[in-house]
mmCIF file of C-alpha atoms in Angstrom:
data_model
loop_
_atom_site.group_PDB
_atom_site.id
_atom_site.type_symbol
_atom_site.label_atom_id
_atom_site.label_comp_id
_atom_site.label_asym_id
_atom_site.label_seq_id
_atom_site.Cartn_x
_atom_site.Cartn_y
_atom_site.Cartn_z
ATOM 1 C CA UNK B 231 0.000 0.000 0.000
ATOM 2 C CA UNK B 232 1.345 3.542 -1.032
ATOM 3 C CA UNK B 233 0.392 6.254 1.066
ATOM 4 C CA UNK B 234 0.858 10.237 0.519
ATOM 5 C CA UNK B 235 1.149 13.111 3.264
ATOM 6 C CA UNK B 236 -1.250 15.802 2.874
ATOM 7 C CA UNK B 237 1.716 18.096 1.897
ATOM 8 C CA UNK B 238 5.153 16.936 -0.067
ATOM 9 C CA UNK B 239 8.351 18.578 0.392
ATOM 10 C CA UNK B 240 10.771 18.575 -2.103
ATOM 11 C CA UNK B 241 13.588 15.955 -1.468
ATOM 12 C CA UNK B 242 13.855 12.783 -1.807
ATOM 13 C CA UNK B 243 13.076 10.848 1.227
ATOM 14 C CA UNK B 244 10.552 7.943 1.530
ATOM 15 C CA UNK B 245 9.723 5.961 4.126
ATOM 16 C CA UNK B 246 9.172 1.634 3.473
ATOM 17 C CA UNK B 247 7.244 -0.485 6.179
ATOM 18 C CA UNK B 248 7.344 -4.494 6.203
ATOM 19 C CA UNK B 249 4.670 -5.682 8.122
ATOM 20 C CA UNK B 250 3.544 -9.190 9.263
ATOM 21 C CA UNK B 251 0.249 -8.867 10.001
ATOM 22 C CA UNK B 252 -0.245 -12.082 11.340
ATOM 23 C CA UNK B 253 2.659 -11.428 13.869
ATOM 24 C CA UNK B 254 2.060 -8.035 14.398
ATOM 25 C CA UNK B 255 6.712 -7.710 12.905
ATOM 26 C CA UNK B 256 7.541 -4.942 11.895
ATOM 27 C CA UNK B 257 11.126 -3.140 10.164
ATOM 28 C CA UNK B 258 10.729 0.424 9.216
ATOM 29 C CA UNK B 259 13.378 1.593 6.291
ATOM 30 C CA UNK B 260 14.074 5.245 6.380
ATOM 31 C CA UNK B 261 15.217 6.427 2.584
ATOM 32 C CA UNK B 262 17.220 9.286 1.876
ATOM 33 C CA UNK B 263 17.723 9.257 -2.232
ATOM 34 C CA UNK B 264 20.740 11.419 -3.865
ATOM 35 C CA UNK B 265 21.505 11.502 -7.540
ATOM 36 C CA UNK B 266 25.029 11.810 -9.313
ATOM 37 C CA UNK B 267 25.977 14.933 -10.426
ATOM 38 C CA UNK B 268 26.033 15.061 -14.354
ATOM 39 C CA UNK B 269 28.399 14.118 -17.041
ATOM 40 C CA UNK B 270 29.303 18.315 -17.375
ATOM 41 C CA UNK B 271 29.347 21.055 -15.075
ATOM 42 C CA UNK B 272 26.319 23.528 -14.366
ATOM 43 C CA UNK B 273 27.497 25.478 -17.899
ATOM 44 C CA UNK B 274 27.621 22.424 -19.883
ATOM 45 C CA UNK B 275 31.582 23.486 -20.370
ATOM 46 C CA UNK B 276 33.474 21.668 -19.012
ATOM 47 C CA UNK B 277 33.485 17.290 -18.588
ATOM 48 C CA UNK B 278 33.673 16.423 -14.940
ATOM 49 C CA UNK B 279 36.210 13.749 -15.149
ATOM 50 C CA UNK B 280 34.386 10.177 -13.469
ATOM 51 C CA UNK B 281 36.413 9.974 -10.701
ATOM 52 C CA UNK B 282 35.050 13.120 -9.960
ATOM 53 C CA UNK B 283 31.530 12.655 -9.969
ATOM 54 C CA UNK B 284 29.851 13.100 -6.625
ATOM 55 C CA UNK B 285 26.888 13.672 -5.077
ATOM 56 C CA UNK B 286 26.558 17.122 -4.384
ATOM 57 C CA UNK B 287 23.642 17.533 -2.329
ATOM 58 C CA UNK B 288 25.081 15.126 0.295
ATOM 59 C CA UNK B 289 25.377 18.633 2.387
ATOM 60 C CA UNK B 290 22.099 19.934 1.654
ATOM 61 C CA UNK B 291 20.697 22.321 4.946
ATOM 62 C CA UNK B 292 17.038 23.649 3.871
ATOM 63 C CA UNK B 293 17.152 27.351 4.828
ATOM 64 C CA UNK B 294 14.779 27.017 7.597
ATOM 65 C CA UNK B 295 16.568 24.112 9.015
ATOM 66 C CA UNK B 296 18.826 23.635 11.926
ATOM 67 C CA UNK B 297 20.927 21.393 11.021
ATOM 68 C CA UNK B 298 22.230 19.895 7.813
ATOM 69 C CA UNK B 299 19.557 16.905 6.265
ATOM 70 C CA UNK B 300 22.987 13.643 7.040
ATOM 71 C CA UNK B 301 22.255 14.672 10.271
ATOM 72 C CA UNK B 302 18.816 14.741 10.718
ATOM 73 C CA UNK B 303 18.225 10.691 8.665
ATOM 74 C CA UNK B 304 21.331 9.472 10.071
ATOM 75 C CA UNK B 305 19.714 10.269 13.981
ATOM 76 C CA UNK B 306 16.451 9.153 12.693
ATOM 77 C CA UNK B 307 14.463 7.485 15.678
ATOM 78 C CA UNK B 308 13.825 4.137 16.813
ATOM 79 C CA UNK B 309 12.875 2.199 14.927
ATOM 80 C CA UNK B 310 13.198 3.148 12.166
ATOM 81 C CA UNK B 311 16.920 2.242 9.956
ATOM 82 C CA UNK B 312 18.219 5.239 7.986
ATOM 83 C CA UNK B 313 19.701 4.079 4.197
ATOM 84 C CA UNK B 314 20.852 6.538 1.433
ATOM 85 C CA UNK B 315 20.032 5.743 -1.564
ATOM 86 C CA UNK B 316 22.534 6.757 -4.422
ATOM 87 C CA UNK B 317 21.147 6.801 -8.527
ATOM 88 C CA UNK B 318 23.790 6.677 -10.792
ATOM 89 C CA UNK B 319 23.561 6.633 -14.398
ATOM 90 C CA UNK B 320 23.748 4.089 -16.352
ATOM 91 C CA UNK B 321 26.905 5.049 -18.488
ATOM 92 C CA UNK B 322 28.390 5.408 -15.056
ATOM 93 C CA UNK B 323 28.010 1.771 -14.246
ATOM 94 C CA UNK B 324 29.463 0.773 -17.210
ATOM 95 C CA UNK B 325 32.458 2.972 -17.273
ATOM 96 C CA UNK B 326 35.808 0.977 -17.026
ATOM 97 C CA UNK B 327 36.853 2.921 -14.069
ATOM 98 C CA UNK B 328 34.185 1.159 -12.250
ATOM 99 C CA UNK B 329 34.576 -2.484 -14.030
ATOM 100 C CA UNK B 330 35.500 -5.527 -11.749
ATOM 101 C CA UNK B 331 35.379 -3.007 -8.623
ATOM 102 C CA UNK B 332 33.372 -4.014 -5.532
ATOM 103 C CA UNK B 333 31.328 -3.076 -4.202
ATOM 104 C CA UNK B 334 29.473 -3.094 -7.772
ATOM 105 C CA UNK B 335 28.159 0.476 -9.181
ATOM 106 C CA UNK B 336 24.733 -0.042 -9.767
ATOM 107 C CA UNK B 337 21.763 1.848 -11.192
ATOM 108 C CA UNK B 338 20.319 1.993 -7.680
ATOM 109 C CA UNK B 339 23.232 1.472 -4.657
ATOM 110 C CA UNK B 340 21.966 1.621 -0.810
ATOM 111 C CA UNK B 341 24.527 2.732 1.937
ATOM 112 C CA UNK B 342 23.893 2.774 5.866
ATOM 113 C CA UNK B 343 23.128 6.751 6.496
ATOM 114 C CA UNK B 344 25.556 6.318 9.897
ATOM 115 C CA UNK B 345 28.393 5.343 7.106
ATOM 116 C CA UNK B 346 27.931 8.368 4.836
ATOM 117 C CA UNK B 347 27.238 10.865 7.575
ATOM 118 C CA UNK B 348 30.901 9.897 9.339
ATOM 119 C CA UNK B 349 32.244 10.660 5.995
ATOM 120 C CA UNK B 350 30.668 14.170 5.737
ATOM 121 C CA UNK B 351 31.197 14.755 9.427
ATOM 122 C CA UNK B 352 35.419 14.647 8.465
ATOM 123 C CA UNK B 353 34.858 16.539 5.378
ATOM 124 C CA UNK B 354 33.220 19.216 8.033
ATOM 125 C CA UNK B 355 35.823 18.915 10.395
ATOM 126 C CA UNK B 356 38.515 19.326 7.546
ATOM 127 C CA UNK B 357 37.264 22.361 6.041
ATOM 128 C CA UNK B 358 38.336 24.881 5.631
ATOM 129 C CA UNK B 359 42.576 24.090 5.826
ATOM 130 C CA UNK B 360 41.690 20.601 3.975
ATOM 131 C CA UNK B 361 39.372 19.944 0.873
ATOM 132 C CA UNK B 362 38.031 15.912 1.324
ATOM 133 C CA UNK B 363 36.537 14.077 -1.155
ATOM 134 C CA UNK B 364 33.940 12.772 0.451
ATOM 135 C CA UNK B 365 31.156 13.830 -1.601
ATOM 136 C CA UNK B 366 32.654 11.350 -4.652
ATOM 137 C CA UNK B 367 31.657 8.457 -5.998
ATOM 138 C CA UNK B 368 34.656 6.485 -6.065
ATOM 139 C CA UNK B 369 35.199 7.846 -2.455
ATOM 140 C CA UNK B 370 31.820 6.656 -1.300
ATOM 141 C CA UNK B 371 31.467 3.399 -2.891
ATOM 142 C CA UNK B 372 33.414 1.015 -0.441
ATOM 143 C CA UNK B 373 29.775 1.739 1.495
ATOM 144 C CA UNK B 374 27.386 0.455 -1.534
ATOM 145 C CA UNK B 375 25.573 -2.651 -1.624
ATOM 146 C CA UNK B 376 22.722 -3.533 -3.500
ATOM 147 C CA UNK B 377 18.886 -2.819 -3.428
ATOM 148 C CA UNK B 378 17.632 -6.488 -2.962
ATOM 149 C CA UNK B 379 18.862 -6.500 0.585
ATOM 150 C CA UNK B 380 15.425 -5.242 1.105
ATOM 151 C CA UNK B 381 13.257 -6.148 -2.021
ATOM 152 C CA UNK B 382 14.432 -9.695 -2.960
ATOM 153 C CA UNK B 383 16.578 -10.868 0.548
ATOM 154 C CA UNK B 384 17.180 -14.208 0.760
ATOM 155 C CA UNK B 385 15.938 -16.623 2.538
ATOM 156 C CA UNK B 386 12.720 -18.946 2.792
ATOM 157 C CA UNK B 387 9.474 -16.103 1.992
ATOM 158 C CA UNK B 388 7.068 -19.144 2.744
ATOM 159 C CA UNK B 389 5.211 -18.196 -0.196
ATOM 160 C CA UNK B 390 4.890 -14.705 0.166
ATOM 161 C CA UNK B 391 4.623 -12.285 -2.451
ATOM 162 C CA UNK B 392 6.767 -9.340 -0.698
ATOM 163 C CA UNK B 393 9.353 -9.504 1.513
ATOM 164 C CA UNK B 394 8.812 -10.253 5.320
ATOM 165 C CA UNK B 395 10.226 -8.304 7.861
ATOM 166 C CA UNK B 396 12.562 -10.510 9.450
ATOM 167 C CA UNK B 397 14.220 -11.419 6.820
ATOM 168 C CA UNK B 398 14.196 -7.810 5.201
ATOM 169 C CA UNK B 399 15.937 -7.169 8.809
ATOM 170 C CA UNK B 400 18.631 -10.452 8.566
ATOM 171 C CA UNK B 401 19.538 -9.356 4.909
ATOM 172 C CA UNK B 402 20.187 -5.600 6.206
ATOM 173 C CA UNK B 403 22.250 -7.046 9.621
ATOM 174 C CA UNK B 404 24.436 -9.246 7.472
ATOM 175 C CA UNK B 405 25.168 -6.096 5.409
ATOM 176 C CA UNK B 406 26.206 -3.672 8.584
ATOM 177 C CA UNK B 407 28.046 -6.949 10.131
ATOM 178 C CA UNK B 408 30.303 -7.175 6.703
ATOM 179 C CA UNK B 409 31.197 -3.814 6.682
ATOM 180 C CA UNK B 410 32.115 -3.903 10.590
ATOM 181 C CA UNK B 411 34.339 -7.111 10.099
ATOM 182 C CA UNK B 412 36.325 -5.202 7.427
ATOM 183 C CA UNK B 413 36.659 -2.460 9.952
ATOM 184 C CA UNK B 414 37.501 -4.627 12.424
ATOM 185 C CA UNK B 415 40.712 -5.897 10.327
ATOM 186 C CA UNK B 416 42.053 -2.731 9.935
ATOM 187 C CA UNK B 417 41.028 -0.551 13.838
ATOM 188 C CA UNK B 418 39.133 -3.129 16.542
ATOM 189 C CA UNK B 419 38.352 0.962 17.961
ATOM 190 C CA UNK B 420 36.380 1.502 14.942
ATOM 191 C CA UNK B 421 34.855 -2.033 14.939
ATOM 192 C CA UNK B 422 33.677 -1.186 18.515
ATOM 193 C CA UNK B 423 32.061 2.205 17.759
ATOM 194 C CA UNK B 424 30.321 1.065 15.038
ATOM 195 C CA UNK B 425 28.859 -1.888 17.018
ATOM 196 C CA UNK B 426 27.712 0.529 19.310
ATOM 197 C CA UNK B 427 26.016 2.721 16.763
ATOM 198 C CA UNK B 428 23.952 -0.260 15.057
ATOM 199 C CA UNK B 429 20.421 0.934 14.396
ATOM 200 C CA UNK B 430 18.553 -0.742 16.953
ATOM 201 C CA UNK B 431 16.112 -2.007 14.103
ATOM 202 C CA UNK B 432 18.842 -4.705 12.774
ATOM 203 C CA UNK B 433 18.502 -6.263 15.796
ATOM 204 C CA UNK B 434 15.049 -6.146 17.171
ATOM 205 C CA UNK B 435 11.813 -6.550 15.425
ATOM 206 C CA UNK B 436 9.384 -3.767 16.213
ATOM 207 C CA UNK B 437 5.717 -4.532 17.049
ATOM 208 C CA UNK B 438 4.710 -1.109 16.955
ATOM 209 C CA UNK B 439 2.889 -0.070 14.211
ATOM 210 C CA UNK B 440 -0.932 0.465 13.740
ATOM 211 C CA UNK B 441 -3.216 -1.989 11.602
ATOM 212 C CA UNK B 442 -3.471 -0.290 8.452
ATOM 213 C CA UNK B 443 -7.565 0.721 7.727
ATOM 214 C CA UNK B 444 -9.551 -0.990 5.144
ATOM 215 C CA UNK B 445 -9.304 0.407 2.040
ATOM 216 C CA UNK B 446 -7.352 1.258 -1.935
ATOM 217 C CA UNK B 447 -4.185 0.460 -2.269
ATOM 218 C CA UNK B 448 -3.134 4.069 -3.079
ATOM 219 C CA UNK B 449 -4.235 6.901 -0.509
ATOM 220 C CA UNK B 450 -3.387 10.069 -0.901
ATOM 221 C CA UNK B 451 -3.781 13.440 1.603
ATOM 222 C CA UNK B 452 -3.078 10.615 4.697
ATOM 223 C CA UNK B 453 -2.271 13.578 7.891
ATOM 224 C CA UNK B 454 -0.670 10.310 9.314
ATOM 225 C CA UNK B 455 2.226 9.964 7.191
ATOM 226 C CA UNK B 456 5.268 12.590 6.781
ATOM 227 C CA UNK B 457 6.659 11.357 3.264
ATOM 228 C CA UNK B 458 5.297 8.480 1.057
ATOM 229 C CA UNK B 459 5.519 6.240 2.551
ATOM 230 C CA UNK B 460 5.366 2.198 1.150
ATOM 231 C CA UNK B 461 3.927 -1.036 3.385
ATOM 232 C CA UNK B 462 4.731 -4.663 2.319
ATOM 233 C CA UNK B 463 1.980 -6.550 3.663
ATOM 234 C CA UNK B 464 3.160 -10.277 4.433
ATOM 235 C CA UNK B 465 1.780 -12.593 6.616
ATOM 236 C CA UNK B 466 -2.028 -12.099 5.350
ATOM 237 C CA UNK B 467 -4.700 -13.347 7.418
ATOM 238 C CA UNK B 468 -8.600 -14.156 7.067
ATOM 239 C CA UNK B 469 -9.681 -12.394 10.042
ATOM 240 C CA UNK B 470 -9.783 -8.371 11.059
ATOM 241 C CA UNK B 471 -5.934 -8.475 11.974
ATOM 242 C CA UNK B 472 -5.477 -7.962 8.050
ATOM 243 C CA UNK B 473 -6.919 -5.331 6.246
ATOM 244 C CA UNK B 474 -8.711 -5.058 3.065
ATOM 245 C CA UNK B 475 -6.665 -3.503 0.648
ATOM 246 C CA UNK B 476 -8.439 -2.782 -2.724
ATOM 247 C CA UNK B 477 -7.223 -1.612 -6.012
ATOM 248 C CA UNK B 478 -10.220 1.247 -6.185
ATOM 249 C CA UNK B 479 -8.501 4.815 -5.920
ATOM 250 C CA UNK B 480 -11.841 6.768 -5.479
ATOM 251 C CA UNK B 481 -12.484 4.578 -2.728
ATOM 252 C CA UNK B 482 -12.525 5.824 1.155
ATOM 253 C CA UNK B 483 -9.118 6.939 1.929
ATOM 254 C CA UNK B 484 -8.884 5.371 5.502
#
């Protein structure tokens, strides 16, 4: 089910829910989405050379905010899990700069939002008597891995046609737990801290979350909902505890 907030802000953020209604599980997937900067600069002048092509609204404030936006996902609340989520184009993932690397360049890469904000944090803490990279690509992409940690996880699905939570939640654990055993090889400090800063989601399933109210499958103007946001529905049941979700748009919002 796709819901929309009564008013959306410009960005890129959207918010995924996997819920087992049967169980009551629930993981909540907090999306941040930045795009690669183009082939040319702002002029159309000059070519930016590829392993120069960054992300350049990784240190986007909105005026009105009071802090930059890395901060604000990466410090998201329990429960939910905070993920970037980088688009690159398609010539980029082909380009031989990026050929036989790992992690692969993709269309679509995800990256832990705790990962990429440490990055920006030291290109803050640099600037102004050091100019980091930390915006780039080729910088950025030891984080990467790809999108079917959440859409297509592995695992036994028991039939289901989406993704249940808990193994939506194993897929993303094994993920932060690879990354931390490389750290671990090179600073067992590092290895520590970043145990300590695991989302609390990757490790316990939340049962909070309401039962979604009868109704279409797309709602729009929901005053419950910040961003779109997407639920999974697994775990379908014949009685009230599952909802009836219908494919009628000019039906009763809920």
């Amino acid at each position: 089910m796709i819901q929309y907030p009564v008013e959306v802000e410009t960005g890129g953020d959207i918010d995924l829910r996997f819920w087992h209604a049967a169980s009551g599980r629930n993981l909540f997937v907090r999306i941040q989405a930045k795009r690669l900067n183009a082939e040319s600069d702002v002029a159309k002048t000059k070519t930016v050379k590829i392993k120069n092509r960054a992300y350049n609204e990784l240190l986007h404030k909105a005026p009105k905010a009071a802090d930059y936006q890395f901060r604000t996902l990466r410090d998201a609340r329990d429960p939910w899990i905070p993920l970037y989520m980088f688009y690159n184009h398609h010539s980029v993932t082909r380009d031989p700069a990026f050929a036989g690397t790992t992690p692969v360049v993709r269309g679509i890469n995800l990256a832990f939002a705790h990962d990429i904000a440490d990055e920006l944090e030291q290109k803050l803490a640099a600037a102004p008597k050091k100019r980091l990279d930390h915006k780039r690509l080729s910088h950025l992409q030891k984080h990467f891995f790809g999108i079917e940690a959440i859409l297509c996880p592995p695992g036994d699905w028991k039939g289901e046609a989406v993704p249940p939570p808990d193994l939506v939640q194993q897929s993303l654990r094994e993920w932060y737990r690879r990354e931390e055993a490389s750290t671990e090889a090179k600073d067992l400090r590092d290895a520590v801290f970043r145990r300590l800063m695991e989302p609390r989601g990757l490790v316990v399933s939340s049962d909070v979350g309401r039962r979604l109210p009868d109704g279409p499958s797309i709602r729009v103007m929901q005053p419950d909902v910040d961003v779109p946001t997407i639920t999974f529905i697994s775990g379908r049941t014949t009685d009230d505890r599952t909802p009836n979700i219908t494919n009628n748009p000019d039906g009763p919002q809920g």
